Short mmCIF file of C-alpha atoms and ligand atoms in Angstrom, two decimals:
data_model
loop_
_atom_site.label_atom_id
_atom_site.label_comp_id
_atom_site.label_asym_id
_atom_site.label_seq_id
_atom_site.Cartn_x
_atom_site.Cartn_y
_atom_site.Cartn_z
CA MET A 1 -10.47 18.90 -5.32
CA HIS A 2 -10.61 15.21 -4.18
CA THR A 3 -9.43 13.77 -0.89
CA VAL A 4 -8.77 10.11 -0.11
CA VAL A 5 -8.49 8.68 3.33
CA LEU A 6 -6.92 5.37 4.07
CA ALA A 7 -8.53 3.87 7.08
CA GLY A 8 -8.83 0.97 9.42
CA GLY A 9 -11.42 0.68 12.06
CA VAL A 10 -11.81 2.92 15.17
CA GLY A 11 -9.06 5.48 14.69
CA GLY A 12 -9.75 5.42 11.02
CA ALA A 13 -13.46 5.88 11.22
CA LYS A 14 -13.30 8.83 13.57
CA PHE A 15 -10.67 10.66 11.40
CA ALA A 16 -12.88 9.92 8.22
CA ALA A 17 -15.93 11.31 9.81
CA GLY A 18 -13.94 14.49 10.80
CA VAL A 19 -12.97 14.86 7.08
CA GLN A 20 -16.44 14.09 5.83
CA SER A 21 -17.87 16.78 8.13
CA ALA A 22 -14.99 19.45 7.32
CA LEU A 23 -15.14 19.16 3.49
CA PRO A 24 -17.51 21.71 1.91
CA ASN A 25 -18.81 18.85 -0.43
CA PRO A 26 -18.44 15.48 1.29
CA ALA A 27 -19.04 13.69 -2.00
CA ASP A 28 -15.49 14.92 -2.62
CA LEU A 29 -14.20 12.26 -0.11
CA THR A 30 -13.25 8.59 -0.82
CA VAL A 31 -12.45 6.46 2.16
CA VAL A 32 -10.35 3.29 1.16
CA VAL A 33 -10.82 0.77 3.92
CA ASN A 34 -8.78 -2.24 5.09
CA VAL A 35 -10.36 -5.62 4.52
CA GLY A 36 -7.48 -7.69 6.12
CA ASP A 37 -9.60 -7.94 9.50
CA ASP A 38 -12.54 -9.76 7.53
CA PHE A 39 -13.34 -13.15 8.31
CA THR A 40 -16.32 -15.71 8.36
CA HIS A 41 -18.11 -16.45 11.60
CA PHE A 42 -21.40 -18.38 11.95
CA GLY A 43 -21.12 -18.86 8.18
CA LEU A 44 -21.49 -14.84 7.96
CA LYS A 45 -18.90 -12.60 6.36
CA ILE A 46 -17.86 -9.98 8.91
CA CYS A 47 -15.97 -6.81 7.93
CA PRO A 48 -15.16 -5.01 11.07
CA ASP A 49 -13.32 -1.97 9.63
CA LEU A 50 -15.68 -1.38 6.77
CA ASP A 51 -18.56 -1.52 9.28
CA THR A 52 -17.00 0.64 11.76
CA VAL A 53 -16.22 3.36 8.98
CA CYS A 54 -19.77 3.27 7.67
CA TYR A 55 -21.47 3.26 10.89
CA THR A 56 -19.48 6.14 12.06
CA LEU A 57 -19.93 8.10 8.70
CA ALA A 58 -23.66 7.48 9.00
CA GLY A 59 -23.67 8.75 12.75
CA LEU A 60 -24.93 5.17 13.77
CA GLU A 61 -21.76 4.23 15.63
CA ASN A 62 -21.88 3.17 19.34
CA PRO A 63 -19.92 6.12 20.99
CA ALA A 64 -19.21 3.95 24.10
CA THR A 65 -17.17 1.14 22.24
CA GLY A 66 -16.13 2.92 18.96
CA TRP A 67 -17.28 -0.08 17.10
CA GLY A 68 -20.85 -1.62 16.53
CA ARG A 69 -24.17 0.32 16.51
CA ARG A 70 -25.63 2.83 18.67
CA GLY A 71 -28.60 1.51 20.77
CA GLU A 72 -27.54 -2.01 20.19
CA SER A 73 -29.02 -5.05 22.04
CA TRP A 74 -27.50 -8.54 22.34
CA ARG A 75 -30.33 -10.97 22.49
CA VAL A 76 -28.96 -13.28 19.69
CA MET A 77 -25.53 -13.53 21.43
CA GLU A 78 -27.04 -14.24 24.82
CA ALA A 79 -29.28 -16.92 23.17
CA VAL A 80 -26.16 -18.43 21.36
CA ALA A 81 -24.18 -18.44 24.67
CA VAL A 82 -27.00 -20.36 26.33
CA LEU A 83 -26.52 -23.09 23.55
CA GLY A 84 -22.79 -23.13 24.26
CA GLY A 85 -21.83 -21.45 20.95
CA PRO A 86 -19.05 -19.03 20.56
CA ASP A 87 -19.64 -15.65 22.04
CA TRP A 88 -16.05 -14.18 21.89
CA PHE A 89 -16.75 -12.09 18.88
CA ARG A 90 -19.72 -9.91 19.95
CA LEU A 91 -22.39 -9.57 17.14
CA GLY A 92 -25.24 -7.11 18.06
CA ASP A 93 -28.83 -7.72 17.01
CA LEU A 94 -28.68 -4.62 14.73
CA ASP A 95 -25.34 -5.39 13.55
CA LEU A 96 -26.25 -8.84 12.56
CA ALA A 97 -28.67 -7.55 9.89
CA THR A 98 -25.46 -5.98 8.03
CA HIS A 99 -23.80 -9.36 8.20
CA LEU A 100 -26.78 -11.50 6.95
CA GLU A 101 -27.70 -9.05 4.13
CA ARG A 102 -23.96 -8.71 3.08
CA THR A 103 -23.57 -12.52 3.17
CA ARG A 104 -26.76 -13.10 1.17
CA ARG A 105 -25.64 -10.68 -1.52
CA LEU A 106 -21.97 -12.08 -1.62
CA GLN A 107 -23.36 -15.52 -1.92
CA SER A 108 -25.45 -14.34 -5.11
CA GLY A 109 -22.19 -13.35 -6.56
CA GLN A 110 -22.15 -9.56 -6.11
CA PRO A 111 -18.84 -8.00 -5.33
CA LEU A 112 -18.16 -6.41 -1.69
CA SER A 113 -17.74 -2.87 -3.19
CA ARG A 114 -21.08 -2.86 -4.78
CA ILE A 115 -22.77 -4.16 -1.56
CA VAL A 116 -20.81 -1.42 0.50
CA ALA A 117 -21.93 1.26 -2.04
CA ASP A 118 -25.74 0.31 -1.63
CA PHE A 119 -25.42 0.16 2.09
CA CYS A 120 -23.81 3.46 2.35
CA LYS A 121 -26.71 4.85 0.08
CA ALA A 122 -29.34 3.14 2.44
CA TRP A 123 -27.61 4.84 5.55
CA GLY A 124 -27.33 8.21 3.87
CA ILE A 125 -23.61 8.43 3.77
CA PRO A 126 -22.45 11.40 1.59
CA ALA A 127 -18.89 10.03 1.15
CA ARG A 128 -17.62 7.27 -0.95
CA VAL A 129 -16.60 4.19 0.92
CA LEU A 130 -14.53 1.54 -0.90
CA PRO A 131 -13.03 -1.77 0.39
CA VAL A 132 -9.43 -1.69 -0.91
CA THR A 133 -10.09 -4.78 -2.73
CA ASP A 134 -12.97 -7.23 -3.44
CA ASP A 135 -10.67 -10.12 -2.94
CA ALA A 136 -10.06 -11.94 0.29
CA VAL A 137 -6.65 -10.96 1.74
CA PRO A 138 -6.64 -12.17 5.20
CA THR A 139 -4.11 -10.59 7.56
CA MET A 140 -2.16 -13.37 9.32
CA VAL A 141 -0.14 -12.47 12.51
CA LEU A 142 3.03 -14.17 13.11
CA THR A 143 3.53 -14.72 16.72
CA ASP A 144 5.83 -16.66 19.02
CA GLU A 145 2.75 -19.21 19.23
CA GLY A 146 2.75 -19.59 15.49
CA GLU A 147 0.64 -17.85 12.95
CA LEU A 148 -2.82 -16.79 13.88
CA ALA A 149 -5.72 -15.55 11.89
CA PHE A 150 -6.33 -11.91 12.61
CA GLN A 151 -9.34 -12.08 14.65
CA GLU A 152 -8.16 -15.08 16.66
CA TYR A 153 -5.06 -12.90 17.61
CA PHE A 154 -6.95 -9.65 18.14
CA VAL A 155 -10.17 -10.48 19.74
CA HIS A 156 -10.12 -14.11 20.87
CA ARG A 157 -6.57 -13.82 22.20
CA ARG A 158 -6.96 -10.04 23.22
CA TRP A 159 -3.80 -9.23 21.38
CA GLN A 160 -1.53 -11.06 23.93
CA PRO A 161 0.71 -13.31 21.83
CA ARG A 162 3.91 -11.62 20.96
CA VAL A 163 4.13 -10.45 17.41
CA ARG A 164 7.14 -11.28 15.04
CA GLY A 165 5.45 -10.10 11.73
CA PHE A 166 2.41 -9.96 9.52
CA ARG A 167 1.29 -11.55 6.41
CA PHE A 168 -1.36 -10.51 3.98
CA ALA A 169 -2.39 -13.77 2.33
CA GLY A 170 -2.77 -13.46 -1.32
CA ALA A 171 -2.17 -9.67 -1.52
CA GLU A 172 0.18 -10.12 -4.38
CA ASN A 173 -2.59 -11.48 -6.71
CA ALA A 174 -5.32 -9.21 -5.32
CA LYS A 175 -6.87 -6.53 -7.50
CA THR A 176 -7.94 -3.08 -6.26
CA ALA A 177 -11.75 -2.61 -5.85
CA PRO A 178 -13.26 -0.73 -8.85
CA GLY A 179 -12.67 3.11 -8.13
CA VAL A 180 -9.73 2.88 -5.88
CA LEU A 181 -6.98 3.63 -8.31
CA GLU A 182 -9.21 6.20 -10.05
CA ALA A 183 -9.79 8.07 -6.75
CA LEU A 184 -6.11 8.03 -5.88
CA ARG A 185 -5.27 9.28 -9.26
CA VAL A 186 -7.50 12.43 -9.11
CA ALA A 187 -6.73 13.09 -5.40
CA ASP A 188 -4.90 16.15 -4.52
CA ALA A 189 -4.38 14.95 -0.90
CA VAL A 190 -4.06 11.35 0.53
CA LEU A 191 -4.53 11.18 4.26
CA LEU A 192 -3.50 8.09 6.28
CA ALA A 193 -5.85 8.15 9.23
CA PRO A 194 -4.21 7.50 12.73
CA SER A 195 -5.00 3.75 12.23
CA ASN A 196 -2.66 0.89 13.20
CA PRO A 197 0.20 1.03 10.84
CA PHE A 198 0.90 -2.80 10.81
CA VAL A 199 -2.55 -4.17 10.54
CA SER A 200 -4.91 -1.40 9.22
CA ILE A 201 -2.70 0.74 6.97
CA ALA A 202 -0.07 -1.80 5.69
CA PRO A 203 -2.82 -4.30 4.29
CA ILE A 204 -4.16 -1.53 2.24
CA LEU A 205 -0.69 -0.56 0.90
CA ALA A 206 -0.04 -4.23 0.11
CA ILE A 207 -2.54 -4.39 -2.77
CA PRO A 208 -0.61 -3.93 -5.96
CA GLY A 209 -1.12 -0.58 -7.50
CA VAL A 210 -1.92 1.33 -4.21
CA LEU A 211 1.65 2.29 -3.36
CA GLU A 212 2.52 3.34 -7.03
CA ALA A 213 -0.67 5.46 -7.17
CA LEU A 214 0.62 7.45 -4.20
CA ALA A 215 3.90 8.32 -5.67
CA GLY A 216 4.41 12.13 -6.21
CA LYS A 217 1.15 13.05 -4.16
CA PRO A 218 0.87 15.01 -0.96
CA VAL A 219 0.54 12.16 1.48
CA ALA A 220 -0.25 13.08 5.13
CA ALA A 221 -0.28 10.73 8.03
CA VAL A 222 -1.72 11.34 11.52
CA SER A 223 0.06 9.59 14.36
CA PRO A 224 -1.93 6.85 16.14
CA ILE A 225 0.81 6.93 18.81
CA VAL A 226 0.47 9.84 21.36
CA GLY A 227 2.86 10.14 24.33
CA GLY A 228 4.62 6.83 23.44
CA GLU A 229 1.41 4.76 23.59
CA ALA A 230 -1.39 3.93 21.40
CA VAL A 231 -4.72 5.77 22.03
CA LYS A 232 -6.26 2.49 21.78
CA GLY A 233 -5.27 -1.06 20.84
CA PRO A 234 -1.99 -3.01 20.19
CA ALA A 235 0.03 -0.47 17.79
CA ALA A 236 2.52 0.47 20.67
CA LYS A 237 2.88 -2.99 21.87
CA MET A 238 3.51 -4.15 18.11
CA PHE A 239 6.25 -1.68 17.77
CA ARG A 240 7.87 -2.81 20.94
CA GLU A 241 7.74 -6.55 20.05
CA LEU A 242 9.19 -5.81 16.66
CA GLY A 243 12.05 -4.12 18.34
CA VAL A 244 11.22 -0.36 17.84
CA THR A 245 10.48 2.07 20.69
CA PRO A 246 6.91 3.21 20.14
CA SER A 247 6.75 7.04 19.41
CA ALA A 248 5.23 9.46 16.76
CA ALA A 249 8.71 9.68 15.19
CA ALA A 250 8.78 5.80 14.93
CA VAL A 251 5.36 5.96 13.08
CA ALA A 252 6.83 8.67 10.75
CA ALA A 253 10.05 6.58 10.19
CA HIS A 254 7.78 3.49 9.42
CA TYR A 255 6.22 5.51 6.60
CA ARG A 256 9.55 6.92 5.20
CA GLY A 257 9.53 7.44 1.69
CA LEU A 258 5.64 7.30 1.40
CA ILE A 259 4.78 10.50 3.42
CA SER A 260 5.30 14.14 2.63
CA HIS A 261 3.37 15.47 5.68
CA PHE A 262 3.17 14.23 9.15
CA VAL A 263 0.77 15.26 12.01
CA LEU A 264 1.80 14.67 15.52
CA ASP A 265 0.09 15.33 18.83
CA LYS A 266 1.05 18.44 20.86
CA THR A 267 2.16 15.87 23.52
CA ASP A 268 5.02 15.04 21.16
CA ALA A 269 5.98 18.40 20.05
CA ASP A 270 9.66 17.79 21.04
CA GLN A 271 9.93 15.08 18.24
CA ALA A 272 8.95 17.59 15.40
CA ALA A 273 12.53 18.10 14.34
CA THR A 274 13.18 14.41 14.16
CA VAL A 275 10.12 13.89 12.08
CA ARG A 276 11.01 16.79 9.70
CA ASP A 277 14.02 14.76 8.53
CA ILE A 278 11.64 12.05 7.41
CA ALA A 279 8.60 14.20 6.04
CA PRO A 280 9.34 17.89 5.30
CA HIS A 281 6.07 19.14 6.36
CA VAL A 282 5.18 18.66 10.11
CA LEU A 283 2.00 19.65 12.01
CA VAL A 284 1.79 19.71 15.77
CA THR A 285 -1.70 19.87 17.02
CA ASP A 286 -4.23 18.17 19.21
CA THR A 287 -5.00 14.83 17.57
CA MET A 288 -7.29 13.43 20.28
CA MET A 289 -10.57 12.83 18.70
CA THR A 290 -12.75 12.65 21.77
CA SER A 291 -15.71 14.16 20.30
CA SER A 292 -17.28 14.92 17.00
CA ALA A 293 -16.28 18.59 17.33
CA LYS A 294 -12.78 17.54 17.94
CA ARG A 295 -12.52 15.14 15.02
CA HIS A 296 -14.13 17.83 12.75
CA ALA A 297 -11.51 20.35 13.98
CA LEU A 298 -8.55 17.95 13.53
CA ALA A 299 -9.73 17.31 9.91
CA ALA A 300 -10.39 20.85 9.00
CA GLU A 301 -6.83 21.89 10.19
CA VAL A 302 -5.10 18.99 8.45
CA LEU A 303 -7.07 19.69 5.24
CA ALA A 304 -6.26 23.28 5.17
CA TRP A 305 -2.52 22.61 6.07
CA VAL A 306 -2.08 20.03 3.41
CA ARG A 307 -3.64 22.23 0.81
CA GLY A 308 -0.98 24.82 1.60
CA ALA A 309 -3.46 27.29 3.16
CA ARG A 310 -1.32 27.78 6.16
CA ASP A 311 2.42 27.65 6.89
CA THR A 312 3.84 24.54 8.32
CA ILE A 313 5.22 25.01 11.85
P1 GDP B 401 -8.90 -0.78 14.62
O1 GDP B 401 -8.95 -1.60 13.22
O2 GDP B 401 -10.39 -0.87 15.11
O3 GDP B 401 -7.93 -1.20 15.56
O4 GDP B 401 -8.69 0.62 14.27
P2 GDP B 401 -7.60 1.57 13.57
O5 GDP B 401 -6.36 0.78 13.16
O6 GDP B 401 -8.33 2.40 12.60
O7 GDP B 401 -7.41 2.45 14.89
C1 GDP B 401 -6.60 1.98 15.87
C2 GDP B 401 -5.49 3.19 16.07
O8 GDP B 401 -6.08 4.39 16.24
C3 GDP B 401 -4.81 2.83 17.49
O9 GDP B 401 -3.41 2.65 17.03
C4 GDP B 401 -4.99 4.20 18.27
O10 GDP B 401 -3.94 4.63 18.82
C5 GDP B 401 -5.57 5.08 17.19
N1 GDP B 401 -6.42 6.13 17.64
C6 GDP B 401 -7.65 5.87 18.16
N2 GDP B 401 -8.25 7.10 18.53
C7 GDP B 401 -7.44 7.96 18.22
C8 GDP B 401 -7.51 9.39 18.42
O11 GDP B 401 -8.47 10.12 18.95
N3 GDP B 401 -6.28 10.12 18.12
C9 GDP B 401 -5.18 9.50 17.55
N4 GDP B 401 -4.14 10.35 17.21
N5 GDP B 401 -5.07 8.26 17.35
C10 GDP B 401 -6.17 7.43 17.68
#
């Protein structure tokens, strides 16, 4: 029995941590993570989604922000700001150690996936975490102000420019990281975390081989849209700017042809019938992961349901 979770950052990390805690053997979990947000800053390779997932799986995450590390301090950033350097992307003192060591190892020629595996071991993470690819596939956001690099759009411009589309630069020539296709091949369930469909899940699906590996598998998606809004971040705003009214059903429609199972929040129970036309199996439950107990409960329920241990509603 093997489970694969496809994940972005904050929503992905919380759900992956729930799955890790709900599985009898957490080594049966592979989390495949988006790398489209990765960028170079101060000469350092920053991998925001991978780090959020790893910190959360290790219990090192900052519960106040959902990203970065618990007990963080900001002395380096403060000193950079005094010098007039860029401080729009916040790098904490502890977090900097991750970027320094990752960059050093990348520069010595090691692939990202091996570095992540070693970091996970050092942090005591029982699940396996894989970047979807070791290649650079930066997400570009097409906006009404032109094409913006992802972090320029997301953090620097606080996702305010209007979105027209996305481009995953170089995806067509990228190779999945070692282990990704094998994990998908042996998986008896693939779970799409409640991550942003456009900039967290789509860049994973864009790497050649991933979509093909999902064909014929039970694939369950958890809606990141609850009550017509994103729990956090720009997912609902992106739907609107692309001409779609944001809703759980809109997320299901976005994944049409890919998913067999869809999980929507109890707030959106009235959309279950609409969603059932897209995915035959629909679960209505509390999807708000506001505590580790709640993320565990959601993951346990979804796992049992996908494995057919209980009837769909
Ligand atoms: P990012 O890369 O840090 O933006 O993270 P993700 O793409 O993984 O997660 C962002 C998405 O997670 C947003 O669209 C949120 O609506 C969703 N999200 C965050 N927390 C929760 C939660 O507790 N429940 C649900 N259903 N969605 C959530």
